[in-house]
Every structure is written in structure tokens, then in C-alpha cells.
XYZ file of C-alpha atoms in Angstrom:
181
model
C -8.143 4.402 -7.553
C -4.959 5.880 -5.343
C -2.118 3.504 -4.909
C 0.437 4.215 -2.275
C 3.567 2.573 -2.218
C 5.578 2.586 1.382
C 9.559 1.171 0.925
C 8.945 -2.173 2.061
C 9.501 -5.232 -1.173
C 7.583 -7.829 1.111
C 3.911 -7.595 -0.892
C 5.296 -5.321 -3.630
C 6.314 -8.309 -6.702
C 2.786 -9.891 -6.156
C 0.582 -6.108 -5.951
C 2.421 -4.761 -8.059
C 0.488 -8.214 -10.326
C -2.483 -8.300 -9.056
C -2.666 -3.769 -9.941
C -1.032 -4.477 -13.188
C -4.042 -7.396 -14.457
C -6.898 -4.779 -12.544
C -5.774 -2.248 -15.739
C -4.897 -5.056 -18.120
C -8.999 -5.280 -17.727
C -9.421 -1.607 -18.293
C -12.249 -0.869 -15.773
C -10.109 0.911 -13.058
C -8.032 4.065 -13.564
C -4.624 3.946 -10.977
C -2.753 6.843 -10.085
C 0.186 5.738 -8.682
C 1.932 7.877 -5.965
C 5.466 6.211 -3.529
C 7.385 7.551 -0.732
C 10.864 9.349 -0.745
C 12.151 5.113 1.089
C 9.656 3.289 -1.966
C 11.735 5.122 -4.966
C 14.578 2.735 -3.915
C 13.048 -0.033 -2.300
C 11.598 -0.754 -5.693
C 14.561 -0.740 -7.539
C 16.627 -2.850 -5.371
C 13.792 -5.231 -6.875
C 14.163 -4.506 -10.164
C 11.023 -3.528 -11.055
C 11.117 -0.309 -11.276
C 10.422 -1.187 -14.895
C 7.596 -2.772 -13.750
C 5.849 -0.076 -12.739
C 6.881 2.473 -14.864
C 5.723 -0.403 -17.963
C 1.938 0.365 -15.119
C 0.949 3.887 -15.794
C 2.729 6.575 -17.471
C 2.885 8.296 -14.918
C 4.198 8.011 -11.193
C 3.746 10.714 -8.566
C 7.499 10.958 -6.441
C 6.930 11.898 -2.593
C 8.950 15.552 -2.314
C 6.874 16.188 1.353
C 3.759 14.778 3.804
C 2.038 17.287 0.611
C 4.262 17.792 -2.092
C 2.590 16.509 -4.679
C -0.762 17.252 -3.880
C -2.549 14.257 -3.134
C -5.094 14.466 -0.185
C -7.158 17.527 -2.016
C -7.735 14.829 -4.800
C -8.496 12.825 -2.795
C -10.700 14.999 -0.248
C -13.151 16.542 -2.912
C -14.081 12.553 -3.867
C -11.812 12.195 -7.400
C -10.126 8.329 -6.166
C -13.440 6.115 -5.412
C -11.040 4.918 -2.647
C -7.084 4.455 -1.612
C -4.524 1.146 -1.409
C -1.776 1.917 0.690
C 0.681 -2.233 -0.575
C 2.436 -2.737 0.929
C 2.726 -0.509 4.426
C 5.765 -0.975 5.596
C 5.502 -1.281 9.555
C 6.150 2.650 10.104
C 3.524 3.615 8.315
C 1.163 1.613 9.805
C 2.799 2.648 13.386
C 1.904 6.569 12.154
C -0.645 5.738 11.394
C -2.906 4.475 14.265
C -0.599 7.647 16.014
C -2.026 10.408 13.670
C 0.764 11.043 11.721
C 0.710 12.687 8.957
C 5.023 13.199 8.095
C 4.491 11.966 4.574
C 2.786 11.545 1.806
C 1.615 8.523 2.136
C 0.843 8.849 5.274
C -1.155 12.004 4.861
C -2.952 10.751 1.886
C -4.406 8.141 4.775
C -5.416 10.624 7.354
C -7.128 12.661 4.327
C -9.382 10.131 2.917
C -10.399 8.806 6.463
C -11.488 13.207 6.591
C -12.837 13.227 3.673
C -14.650 9.701 3.666
C -13.285 7.809 0.681
C -12.424 4.612 1.690
C -8.725 2.712 2.460
C -7.675 -0.425 1.874
C -4.297 -0.400 3.676
C -1.706 -3.913 3.539
C 0.817 -4.487 6.771
C 3.541 -6.026 5.869
C 4.332 -6.598 9.853
C 1.280 -8.955 10.339
C -0.101 -11.369 13.365
C 0.247 -15.595 12.498
C 0.048 -18.396 14.389
C 4.072 -19.126 14.084
C 4.616 -14.478 15.069
C 6.397 -15.069 12.140
C 6.592 -14.239 8.259
C 7.932 -15.624 5.244
C 9.225 -12.950 2.709
C 10.984 -12.505 0.154
C 14.668 -10.881 -0.703
C 15.119 -8.640 -4.215
C 18.540 -11.986 -4.979
C 15.021 -14.724 -4.644
C 16.606 -15.454 -1.630
C 13.798 -16.380 1.441
C 14.219 -15.474 4.867
C 11.347 -15.611 7.783
C 10.536 -12.943 9.930
C 10.161 -12.608 13.710
C 6.978 -10.062 13.643
C 8.156 -7.867 16.859
C 4.548 -7.661 19.784
C 4.932 -3.574 18.722
C 4.671 -4.190 15.532
C 1.481 -6.543 16.598
C -0.314 -4.450 18.473
C 0.413 -1.700 15.743
C -1.333 -3.649 12.963
C -4.405 -4.520 16.137
C -5.120 -0.701 16.427
C -5.358 -0.803 12.584
C -7.559 -3.413 11.604
C -10.358 -1.085 14.788
C -9.592 2.085 13.200
C -12.428 3.532 11.295
C -12.582 4.160 7.213
C -9.725 1.772 6.525
C -9.460 -2.073 5.979
C -6.686 -4.020 6.009
C -5.976 -6.695 3.928
C -3.592 -9.266 4.122
C -2.733 -10.531 0.923
C -2.050 -9.060 -2.498
C -5.205 -11.171 -4.320
C -7.843 -9.173 -1.983
C -7.137 -6.059 -4.261
C -9.033 -7.450 -6.716
C -12.322 -8.293 -5.160
C -12.196 -4.756 -4.043
C -11.395 -2.585 -7.327
C -14.179 -5.162 -7.979
C -16.678 -3.927 -5.653
C -16.024 -0.513 -5.669
C -15.937 -0.219 -9.014
C -20.264 -1.141 -9.208
C -20.226 0.565 -5.602
């Protein structure tokens, strides 16, 4: 699988733990690639060494097609693409067909190559319109979702070839299902 990380700390620690368990089981190979902002956020949250412990090779964005992940997605090198966590900015770009970053271009090319795409957006619909998140300090805060982000969340859910997930724990089931297909 290809795992793209964008610049959000929300769901990042839990996602790293889930991917770590998946890799430890040994049934899935993971190629990790990070947006420029993801590098900053991962280090800010103190998770860089943990990420390095998961994979000896971490691909860092230099441009929308550098390094060249898109071709590998198109020719089927990866069974699926996971983007987790996905920022509101990344989701907005995807739903509007903008592929100007490594992650958004990977999503675009995976869709064109009929490679399943799973996305964990940080901005999600909730009953209250609010989400709880944890800062790098461990402090918990509550964020109010903007209507534009909720609209993009709904649009993402309606896109062909994309499955929206709402919790990092869903990744384990996805990898089991994809590994057996």
C-alpha cells in the first residue's frame, strides 16, 4: 500500500500506531510519503522518530510529481492508496480536481488507474458540528467545523473510487480486505 500523510496532527498519532501494527504483522508492505507540511507537523508532534521506526524509507515531497509516485500507482505497484490524515486543504483540492501536490496528484492518478483510494479527512460531519483534537502538548481542544469543510467532506464521500473513513482503526480492516483480494 501507499500511505500519504498531509499536514495535520489530528488522527496522526493513532494512524501511526495502526500502521505500525499492520507492518508488524508482516502481511502488508507500506510505502510512506509525506507532503511538505506533513514533515513539519510530524516533527512538531514529536512523531518523526516513530515514523522512521516504521519504515526505513520515507519519501518526502519535492513537487507535485517528485518523487514519482503517480506512475507506480497507475501501473498497479500498490494495491491501494491511503491518505491519512487528510487536511481540509487537501480534501478541498481533491474534490475540485486540483492535483498540485504530491498527495493530491497521487489521489488523482490512483483514480485514473482504478486503484482504490481511502481517505481519512480531519474535518468531518459530527452531530454537534465540532471535533475534539489533541495538540502536541497533550492539551485537548474542540474545533468547530466550517460549512465549506463539511460540504467538501460530503463531496469527497460522493466521489467515485474514493472511500472515506472516519477513524484510524478502520485502516486495519481495509488492509485485511485489500490483502485478501
